[in-house]
Amino acid sequence: MKISSKFALNLSAFTSAIFLFFSLYKGIVLFYVKKAMEDTFVGGNTSDVSIILWFVIAGILSLITFMFLFFLKIKDLKSQKIILYSITIFWIIVSVSLVLISKLTFYPYLITILTSFFCFLAIKNLKKEIITELNKKGLTEKEIYLLQRLAGIKKK
């Protein structure tokens, strides 16, 4: 399968956007539940910590989503490979932590594993592109000079 780095980065941005909207949804629902509890005769004295945490998670996920989209502008293949390595490790860590947190939710785990798999395939394709680009380009004058010095050949 030929997966481009742009596809992998867009998929990562889409996956983090899914989690972003989920955390926003949870925060908004908790906010309205808290408001409804305050309006009852029970006088619900609930904590704002969980609401704030969901909105903080949403803010962090929005920054991660924009970061993935900004990585699309990078043209250097070696830099793209390093970025995709780190993104693959990130998604693997997220998927393992999802399994440890909740063993009942299968779909978020599946989404993150598929995203990390596509990032891994994009890394393999980038390696092939880098090798073909290097073979096409050949050696520069400075590289030839350094190889001759290493071999002990003096250029006349």
PDB file of N, CA, C and O in Angstrom, residues 57-121:
ATOM      1  N   ILE A  57      -8.702  19.346  28.377  1.00  0.00           N
ATOM      2  CA  ILE A  57      -8.364  18.273  27.433  1.00  0.00           C
ATOM      3  C   ILE A  57      -8.743  18.676  26.014  1.00  0.00           C
ATOM      4  O   ILE A  57      -7.993  18.436  25.063  1.00  0.00           O
ATOM      5  N   ALA A  58      -9.902  19.329  25.864  1.00  0.00           N
ATOM      6  CA  ALA A  58     -10.317  19.801  24.539  1.00  0.00           C
ATOM      7  C   ALA A  58      -9.340  20.852  23.997  1.00  0.00           C
ATOM      8  O   ALA A  58      -9.019  20.859  22.805  1.00  0.00           O
ATOM      9  N   GLY A  59      -8.855  21.735  24.856  1.00  0.00           N
ATOM     10  CA  GLY A  59      -7.875  22.729  24.416  1.00  0.00           C
ATOM     11  C   GLY A  59      -6.569  22.100  23.977  1.00  0.00           C
ATOM     12  O   GLY A  59      -5.991  22.482  22.948  1.00  0.00           O
ATOM     13  N   ILE A  60      -6.107  21.123  24.738  1.00  0.00           N
ATOM     14  CA  ILE A  60      -4.866  20.422  24.373  1.00  0.00           C
ATOM     15  C   ILE A  60      -5.048  19.676  23.059  1.00  0.00           C
ATOM     16  O   ILE A  60      -4.169  19.706  22.179  1.00  0.00           O
ATOM     17  N   LEU A  61      -6.191  19.027  22.889  1.00  0.00           N
ATOM     18  CA  LEU A  61      -6.447  18.297  21.647  1.00  0.00           C
ATOM     19  C   LEU A  61      -6.586  19.235  20.453  1.00  0.00           C
ATOM     20  O   LEU A  61      -6.200  18.877  19.330  1.00  0.00           O
ATOM     21  N   SER A  62      -7.111  20.437  20.663  1.00  0.00           N
ATOM     22  CA  SER A  62      -7.170  21.386  19.549  1.00  0.00           C
ATOM     23  C   SER A  62      -5.770  21.824  19.138  1.00  0.00           C
ATOM     24  O   SER A  62      -5.482  21.965  17.940  1.00  0.00           O
ATOM     25  N   LEU A  63      -4.890  22.023  20.108  1.00  0.00           N
ATOM     26  CA  LEU A  63      -3.500  22.361  19.764  1.00  0.00           C
ATOM     27  C   LEU A  63      -2.824  21.216  19.016  1.00  0.00           C
ATOM     28  O   LEU A  63      -2.083  21.442  18.047  1.00  0.00           O
ATOM     29  N   ILE A  64      -3.063  19.979  19.440  1.00  0.00           N
ATOM     30  CA  ILE A  64      -2.478  18.819  18.761  1.00  0.00           C
ATOM     31  C   ILE A  64      -3.021  18.705  17.340  1.00  0.00           C
ATOM     32  O   ILE A  64      -2.268  18.416  16.398  1.00  0.00           O
ATOM     33  N   THR A  65      -4.315  18.960  17.160  1.00  0.00           N
ATOM     34  CA  THR A  65      -4.915  18.898  15.825  1.00  0.00           C
ATOM     35  C   THR A  65      -4.282  19.926  14.905  1.00  0.00           C
ATOM     36  O   THR A  65      -3.917  19.616  13.762  1.00  0.00           O
ATOM     37  N   PHE A  66      -4.142  21.159  15.383  1.00  0.00           N
ATOM     38  CA  PHE A  66      -3.513  22.195  14.560  1.00  0.00           C
ATOM     39  C   PHE A  66      -2.041  21.887  14.294  1.00  0.00           C
ATOM     40  O   PHE A  66      -1.526  22.204  13.222  1.00  0.00           O
ATOM     41  N   MET A  67      -1.379  21.259  15.247  1.00  0.00           N
ATOM     42  CA  MET A  67       0.020  20.877  15.054  1.00  0.00           C
ATOM     43  C   MET A  67       0.145  19.864  13.910  1.00  0.00           C
ATOM     44  O   MET A  67       1.024  19.976  13.060  1.00  0.00           O
ATOM     45  N   PHE A  68      -0.750  18.883  13.878  1.00  0.00           N
ATOM     46  CA  PHE A  68      -0.737  17.912  12.782  1.00  0.00           C
ATOM     47  C   PHE A  68      -0.964  18.597  11.438  1.00  0.00           C
ATOM     48  O   PHE A  68      -0.339  18.243  10.436  1.00  0.00           O
ATOM     49  N   LEU A  69      -1.845  19.584  11.420  1.00  0.00           N
ATOM     50  CA  LEU A  69      -2.114  20.289  10.165  1.00  0.00           C
ATOM     51  C   LEU A  69      -0.940  21.179   9.757  1.00  0.00           C
ATOM     52  O   LEU A  69      -0.669  21.343   8.561  1.00  0.00           O
ATOM     53  N   PHE A  70      -0.228  21.738  10.718  1.00  0.00           N
ATOM     54  CA  PHE A  70       0.945  22.547  10.381  1.00  0.00           C
ATOM     55  C   PHE A  70       2.107  21.679   9.897  1.00  0.00           C
ATOM     56  O   PHE A  70       2.946  22.152   9.133  1.00  0.00           O
ATOM     57  N   PHE A  71       2.163  20.430  10.332  1.00  0.00           N
ATOM     58  CA  PHE A  71       3.211  19.522   9.856  1.00  0.00           C
ATOM     59  C   PHE A  71       3.075  19.220   8.371  1.00  0.00           C
ATOM     60  O   PHE A  71       4.024  18.757   7.740  1.00  0.00           O
ATOM     61  N   LEU A  72       1.914  19.477   7.791  1.00  0.00           N
ATOM     62  CA  LEU A  72       1.722  19.240   6.355  1.00  0.00           C
ATOM     63  C   LEU A  72       2.594  20.162   5.508  1.00  0.00           C
ATOM     64  O   LEU A  72       2.913  19.834   4.365  1.00  0.00           O
ATOM     65  N   LYS A  73       3.000  21.291   6.044  1.00  0.00           N
ATOM     66  CA  LYS A  73       3.791  22.261   5.286  1.00  0.00           C
ATOM     67  C   LYS A  73       5.259  21.882   5.161  1.00  0.00           C
ATOM     68  O   LYS A  73       5.983  22.478   4.380  1.00  0.00           O
ATOM     69  N   ILE A  74       5.710  20.891   5.911  1.00  0.00           N
ATOM     70  CA  ILE A  74       7.116  20.500   5.881  1.00  0.00           C
ATOM     71  C   ILE A  74       7.385  19.699   4.613  1.00  0.00           C
ATOM     72  O   ILE A  74       6.719  18.701   4.339  1.00  0.00           O
ATOM     73  N   LYS A  75       8.373  20.115   3.843  1.00  0.00           N
ATOM     74  CA  LYS A  75       8.677  19.473   2.560  1.00  0.00           C
ATOM     75  C   LYS A  75       9.849  18.501   2.639  1.00  0.00           C
ATOM     76  O   LYS A  75       9.967  17.623   1.805  1.00  0.00           O
ATOM     77  N   ASP A  76      10.725  18.656   3.620  1.00  0.00           N
ATOM     78  CA  ASP A  76      11.898  17.802   3.738  1.00  0.00           C
ATOM     79  C   ASP A  76      11.475  16.388   4.129  1.00  0.00           C
ATOM     80  O   ASP A  76      10.757  16.178   5.112  1.00  0.00           O
ATOM     81  N   LEU A  77      11.921  15.398   3.337  1.00  0.00           N
ATOM     82  CA  LEU A  77      11.485  14.023   3.555  1.00  0.00           C
ATOM     83  C   LEU A  77      12.028  13.430   4.853  1.00  0.00           C
ATOM     84  O   LEU A  77      11.330  12.689   5.555  1.00  0.00           O
ATOM     85  N   LYS A  78      13.265  13.768   5.201  1.00  0.00           N
ATOM     86  CA  LYS A  78      13.835  13.240   6.443  1.00  0.00           C
ATOM     87  C   LYS A  78      13.107  13.808   7.661  1.00  0.00           C
ATOM     88  O   LYS A  78      12.866  13.093   8.638  1.00  0.00           O
ATOM     89  N   SER A  79      12.754  15.075   7.606  1.00  0.00           N
ATOM     90  CA  SER A  79      11.998  15.676   8.710  1.00  0.00           C
ATOM     91  C   SER A  79      10.613  15.058   8.817  1.00  0.00           C
ATOM     92  O   SER A  79      10.122  14.802   9.922  1.00  0.00           O
ATOM     93  N   GLN A  80       9.986  14.797   7.673  1.00  0.00           N
ATOM     94  CA  GLN A  80       8.685  14.143   7.685  1.00  0.00           C
ATOM     95  C   GLN A  80       8.774  12.752   8.301  1.00  0.00           C
ATOM     96  O   GLN A  80       7.878  12.344   9.051  1.00  0.00           O
ATOM     97  N   LYS A  81       9.866  12.042   8.012  1.00  0.00           N
ATOM     98  CA  LYS A  81      10.031  10.700   8.564  1.00  0.00           C
ATOM     99  C   LYS A  81      10.170  10.754  10.081  1.00  0.00           C
ATOM    100  O   LYS A  81       9.548   9.970  10.802  1.00  0.00           O
ATOM    101  N   ILE A  82      10.951  11.696  10.579  1.00  0.00           N
ATOM    102  CA  ILE A  82      11.128  11.837  12.032  1.00  0.00           C
ATOM    103  C   ILE A  82       9.801  12.218  12.697  1.00  0.00           C
ATOM    104  O   ILE A  82       9.443  11.674  13.749  1.00  0.00           O
ATOM    105  N   ILE A  83       9.061  13.121  12.083  1.00  0.00           N
ATOM    106  CA  ILE A  83       7.773  13.534  12.632  1.00  0.00           C
ATOM    107  C   ILE A  83       6.797  12.366  12.638  1.00  0.00           C
ATOM    108  O   ILE A  83       6.073  12.138  13.611  1.00  0.00           O
ATOM    109  N   LEU A  84       6.780  11.581  11.556  1.00  0.00           N
ATOM    110  CA  LEU A  84       5.868  10.435  11.515  1.00  0.00           C
ATOM    111  C   LEU A  84       6.260   9.358  12.520  1.00  0.00           C
ATOM    112  O   LEU A  84       5.387   8.671  13.063  1.00  0.00           O
ATOM    113  N   TYR A  85       7.559   9.192  12.781  1.00  0.00           N
ATOM    114  CA  TYR A  85       7.982   8.279  13.854  1.00  0.00           C
ATOM    115  C   TYR A  85       7.389   8.714  15.191  1.00  0.00           C
ATOM    116  O   TYR A  85       6.830   7.897  15.938  1.00  0.00           O
ATOM    117  N   SER A  86       7.514   9.997  15.485  1.00  0.00           N
ATOM    118  CA  SER A  86       7.014  10.481  16.779  1.00  0.00           C
ATOM    119  C   SER A  86       5.492  10.411  16.848  1.00  0.00           C
ATOM    120  O   SER A  86       4.933  10.099  17.907  1.00  0.00           O
ATOM    121  N   ILE A  87       4.814  10.660  15.742  1.00  0.00           N
ATOM    122  CA  ILE A  87       3.353  10.569  15.735  1.00  0.00           C
ATOM    123  C   ILE A  87       2.906   9.120  15.913  1.00  0.00           C
ATOM    124  O   ILE A  87       1.935   8.843  16.633  1.00  0.00           O
ATOM    125  N   THR A  88       3.628   8.189  15.294  1.00  0.00           N
ATOM    126  CA  THR A  88       3.298   6.770  15.465  1.00  0.00           C
ATOM    127  C   THR A  88       3.462   6.349  16.916  1.00  0.00           C
ATOM    128  O   THR A  88       2.590   5.678  17.488  1.00  0.00           O
ATOM    129  N   ILE A  89       4.542   6.769  17.535  1.00  0.00           N
ATOM    130  CA  ILE A  89       4.761   6.449  18.955  1.00  0.00           C
ATOM    131  C   ILE A  89       3.674   7.096  19.811  1.00  0.00           C
ATOM    132  O   ILE A  89       3.151   6.481  20.748  1.00  0.00           O
ATOM    133  N   PHE A  90       3.292   8.330  19.474  1.00  0.00           N
ATOM    134  CA  PHE A  90       2.229   9.020  20.202  1.00  0.00           C
ATOM    135  C   PHE A  90       0.928   8.238  20.145  1.00  0.00           C
ATOM    136  O   PHE A  90       0.267   8.022  21.168  1.00  0.00           O
ATOM    137  N   TRP A  91       0.536   7.783  18.945  1.00  0.00           N
ATOM    138  CA  TRP A  91      -0.727   7.056  18.822  1.00  0.00           C
ATOM    139  C   TRP A  91      -0.662   5.688  19.499  1.00  0.00           C
ATOM    140  O   TRP A  91      -1.670   5.213  20.033  1.00  0.00           O
ATOM    141  N   ILE A  92       0.489   5.052  19.491  1.00  0.00           N
ATOM    142  CA  ILE A  92       0.615   3.775  20.200  1.00  0.00           C
ATOM    143  C   ILE A  92       0.471   3.991  21.707  1.00  0.00           C
ATOM    144  O   ILE A  92      -0.210   3.216  22.395  1.00  0.00           O
ATOM    145  N   ILE A  93       1.086   5.052  22.231  1.00  0.00           N
ATOM    146  CA  ILE A  93       0.951   5.352  23.662  1.00  0.00           C
ATOM    147  C   ILE A  93      -0.505   5.668  24.011  1.00  0.00           C
ATOM    148  O   ILE A  93      -1.022   5.211  25.042  1.00  0.00           O
ATOM    149  N   VAL A  94      -1.178   6.414  23.143  1.00  0.00           N
ATOM    150  CA  VAL A  94      -2.584   6.730  23.390  1.00  0.00           C
ATOM    151  C   VAL A  94      -3.430   5.463  23.381  1.00  0.00           C
ATOM    152  O   VAL A  94      -4.300   5.274  24.241  1.00  0.00           O
ATOM    153  N   SER A  95      -3.179   4.566  22.438  1.00  0.00           N
ATOM    154  CA  SER A  95      -3.986   3.342  22.367  1.00  0.00           C
ATOM    155  C   SER A  95      -3.733   2.432  23.567  1.00  0.00           C
ATOM    156  O   SER A  95      -4.674   1.845  24.106  1.00  0.00           O
ATOM    157  N   VAL A  96      -2.488   2.331  24.013  1.00  0.00           N
ATOM    158  CA  VAL A  96      -2.198   1.514  25.201  1.00  0.00           C
ATOM    159  C   VAL A  96      -2.850   2.125  26.435  1.00  0.00           C
ATOM    160  O   VAL A  96      -3.416   1.406  27.268  1.00  0.00           O
ATOM    161  N   SER A  97      -2.799   3.445  26.550  1.00  0.00           N
ATOM    162  CA  SER A  97      -3.427   4.081  27.704  1.00  0.00           C
ATOM    163  C   SER A  97      -4.952   3.943  27.648  1.00  0.00           C
ATOM    164  O   SER A  97      -5.598   3.835  28.690  1.00  0.00           O
ATOM    165  N   LEU A  98      -5.537   3.922  26.457  1.00  0.00           N
ATOM    166  CA  LEU A  98      -6.973   3.689  26.349  1.00  0.00           C
ATOM    167  C   LEU A  98      -7.348   2.292  26.819  1.00  0.00           C
ATOM    168  O   LEU A  98      -8.391   2.094  27.447  1.00  0.00           O
ATOM    169  N   VAL A  99      -6.500   1.320  26.510  1.00  0.00           N
ATOM    170  CA  VAL A  99      -6.768  -0.040  26.967  1.00  0.00           C
ATOM    171  C   VAL A  99      -6.655  -0.115  28.486  1.00  0.00           C
ATOM    172  O   VAL A  99      -7.471  -0.763  29.148  1.00  0.00           O
ATOM    173  N   LEU A 100      -5.662   0.564  29.052  1.00  0.00           N
ATOM    174  CA  LEU A 100      -5.486   0.525  30.495  1.00  0.00           C
ATOM    175  C   LEU A 100      -6.589   1.273  31.240  1.00  0.00           C
ATOM    176  O   LEU A 100      -6.981   0.877  32.336  1.00  0.00           O
ATOM    177  N   ILE A 101      -7.081   2.352  30.655  1.00  0.00           N
ATOM    178  CA  ILE A 101      -8.113   3.146  31.316  1.00  0.00           C
ATOM    179  C   ILE A 101      -9.460   2.436  31.280  1.00  0.00           C
ATOM    180  O   ILE A 101     -10.124   2.291  32.296  1.00  0.00           O
ATOM    181  N   SER A 102      -9.859   2.018  30.091  1.00  0.00           N
ATOM    182  CA  SER A 102     -11.172   1.394  29.956  1.00  0.00           C
ATOM    183  C   SER A 102     -11.091   0.247  28.975  1.00  0.00           C
ATOM    184  O   SER A 102     -10.846   0.455  27.787  1.00  0.00           O
ATOM    185  N   LYS A 103     -11.325  -0.941  29.475  1.00  0.00           N
ATOM    186  CA  LYS A 103     -11.257  -2.122  28.627  1.00  0.00           C
ATOM    187  C   LYS A 103     -12.550  -2.351  27.863  1.00  0.00           C
ATOM    188  O   LYS A 103     -12.607  -3.193  26.984  1.00  0.00           O
ATOM    189  N   LEU A 104     -13.591  -1.606  28.179  1.00  0.00           N
ATOM    190  CA  LEU A 104     -14.881  -1.807  27.534  1.00  0.00           C
ATOM    191  C   LEU A 104     -15.022  -1.038  26.231  1.00  0.00           C
ATOM    192  O   LEU A 104     -15.788  -1.430  25.368  1.00  0.00           O
ATOM    193  N   THR A 105     -14.302   0.055  26.088  1.00  0.00           N
ATOM    194  CA  THR A 105     -14.420   0.855  24.872  1.00  0.00           C
ATOM    195  C   THR A 105     -13.451   0.328  23.823  1.00  0.00           C
ATOM    196  O   THR A 105     -12.238   0.418  23.961  1.00  0.00           O
ATOM    197  N   PHE A 106     -14.014  -0.198  22.768  1.00  0.00           N
ATOM    198  CA  PHE A 106     -13.205  -0.805  21.719  1.00  0.00           C
ATOM    199  C   PHE A 106     -12.943   0.164  20.574  1.00  0.00           C
ATOM    200  O   PHE A 106     -11.870   0.147  19.976  1.00  0.00           O
ATOM    201  N   TYR A 107     -13.910   1.008  20.243  1.00  0.00           N
ATOM    202  CA  TYR A 107     -13.786   1.862  19.066  1.00  0.00           C
ATOM    203  C   TYR A 107     -12.688   2.922  19.173  1.00  0.00           C
ATOM    204  O   TYR A 107     -11.951   3.127  18.199  1.00  0.00           O
ATOM    205  N   PRO A 108     -12.528   3.618  20.283  1.00  0.00           N
ATOM    206  CA  PRO A 108     -11.392   4.554  20.355  1.00  0.00           C
ATOM    207  C   PRO A 108     -10.045   3.849  20.223  1.00  0.00           C
ATOM    208  O   PRO A 108      -9.131   4.369  19.591  1.00  0.00           O
ATOM    209  N   TYR A 109      -9.947   2.666  20.797  1.00  0.00           N
ATOM    210  CA  TYR A 109      -8.717   1.880  20.664  1.00  0.00           C
ATOM    211  C   TYR A 109      -8.480   1.512  19.206  1.00  0.00           C
ATOM    212  O   TYR A 109      -7.370   1.626  18.694  1.00  0.00           O
ATOM    213  N   LEU A 110      -9.524   1.081  18.523  1.00  0.00           N
ATOM    214  CA  LEU A 110      -9.404   0.693  17.117  1.00  0.00           C
ATOM    215  C   LEU A 110      -8.996   1.878  16.251  1.00  0.00           C
ATOM    216  O   LEU A 110      -8.145   1.750  15.367  1.00  0.00           O
ATOM    217  N   ILE A 111      -9.578   3.050  16.525  1.00  0.00           N
ATOM    218  CA  ILE A 111      -9.253   4.249  15.743  1.00  0.00           C
ATOM    219  C   ILE A 111      -7.781   4.612  15.903  1.00  0.00           C
ATOM    220  O   ILE A 111      -7.092   4.905  14.921  1.00  0.00           O
ATOM    221  N   THR A 112      -7.277   4.569  17.130  1.00  0.00           N
ATOM    222  CA  THR A 112      -5.881   4.966  17.353  1.00  0.00           C
ATOM    223  C   THR A 112      -4.906   3.930  16.798  1.00  0.00           C
ATOM    224  O   THR A 112      -3.858   4.301  16.270  1.00  0.00           O
ATOM    225  N   ILE A 113      -5.250   2.657  16.893  1.00  0.00           N
ATOM    226  CA  ILE A 113      -4.368   1.623  16.325  1.00  0.00           C
ATOM    227  C   ILE A 113      -4.319   1.737  14.808  1.00  0.00           C
ATOM    228  O   ILE A 113      -3.241   1.610  14.199  1.00  0.00           O
ATOM    229  N   LEU A 114      -5.466   1.966  14.168  1.00  0.00           N
ATOM    230  CA  LEU A 114      -5.474   2.133  12.706  1.00  0.00           C
ATOM    231  C   LEU A 114      -4.687   3.368  12.283  1.00  0.00           C
ATOM    232  O   LEU A 114      -3.955   3.338  11.283  1.00  0.00           O
ATOM    233  N   THR A 115      -4.807   4.436  13.042  1.00  0.00           N
ATOM    234  CA  THR A 115      -4.041   5.646  12.722  1.00  0.00           C
ATOM    235  C   THR A 115      -2.550   5.398  12.853  1.00  0.00           C
ATOM    236  O   THR A 115      -1.768   5.811  11.984  1.00  0.00           O
ATOM    237  N   SER A 116      -2.136   4.701  13.905  1.00  0.00           N
ATOM    238  CA  SER A 116      -0.703   4.406  14.056  1.00  0.00           C
ATOM    239  C   SER A 116      -0.229   3.452  12.967  1.00  0.00           C
ATOM    240  O   SER A 116       0.906   3.568  12.490  1.00  0.00           O
ATOM    241  N   PHE A 117      -1.081   2.524  12.534  1.00  0.00           N
ATOM    242  CA  PHE A 117      -0.705   1.607  11.449  1.00  0.00           C
ATOM    243  C   PHE A 117      -0.506   2.362  10.137  1.00  0.00           C
ATOM    244  O   PHE A 117       0.471   2.126   9.414  1.00  0.00           O
ATOM    245  N   PHE A 118      -1.402   3.306   9.825  1.00  0.00           N
ATOM    246  CA  PHE A 118      -1.238   4.087   8.605  1.00  0.00           C
ATOM    247  C   PHE A 118      -0.019   4.999   8.674  1.00  0.00           C
ATOM    248  O   PHE A 118       0.656   5.223   7.660  1.00  0.00           O
ATOM    249  N   CYS A 119       0.285   5.522   9.846  1.00  0.00           N
ATOM    250  CA  CYS A 119       1.509   6.319  10.002  1.00  0.00           C
ATOM    251  C   CYS A 119       2.740   5.456   9.793  1.00  0.00           C
ATOM    252  O   CYS A 119       3.716   5.895   9.173  1.00  0.00           O
ATOM    253  N   PHE A 120       2.700   4.218  10.284  1.00  0.00           N
ATOM    254  CA  PHE A 120       3.821   3.300  10.092  1.00  0.00           C
ATOM    255  C   PHE A 120       4.008   2.982   8.604  1.00  0.00           C
ATOM    256  O   PHE A 120       5.143   2.950   8.111  1.00  0.00           O
ATOM    257  N   LEU A 121       2.920   2.762   7.874  1.00  0.00           N
ATOM    258  CA  LEU A 121       3.020   2.519   6.431  1.00  0.00           C
ATOM    259  C   LEU A 121       3.564   3.746   5.701  1.00  0.00           C
ATOM    260  O   LEU A 121       4.334   3.612   4.744  1.00  0.00           O
TER     261      LEU A 121
END
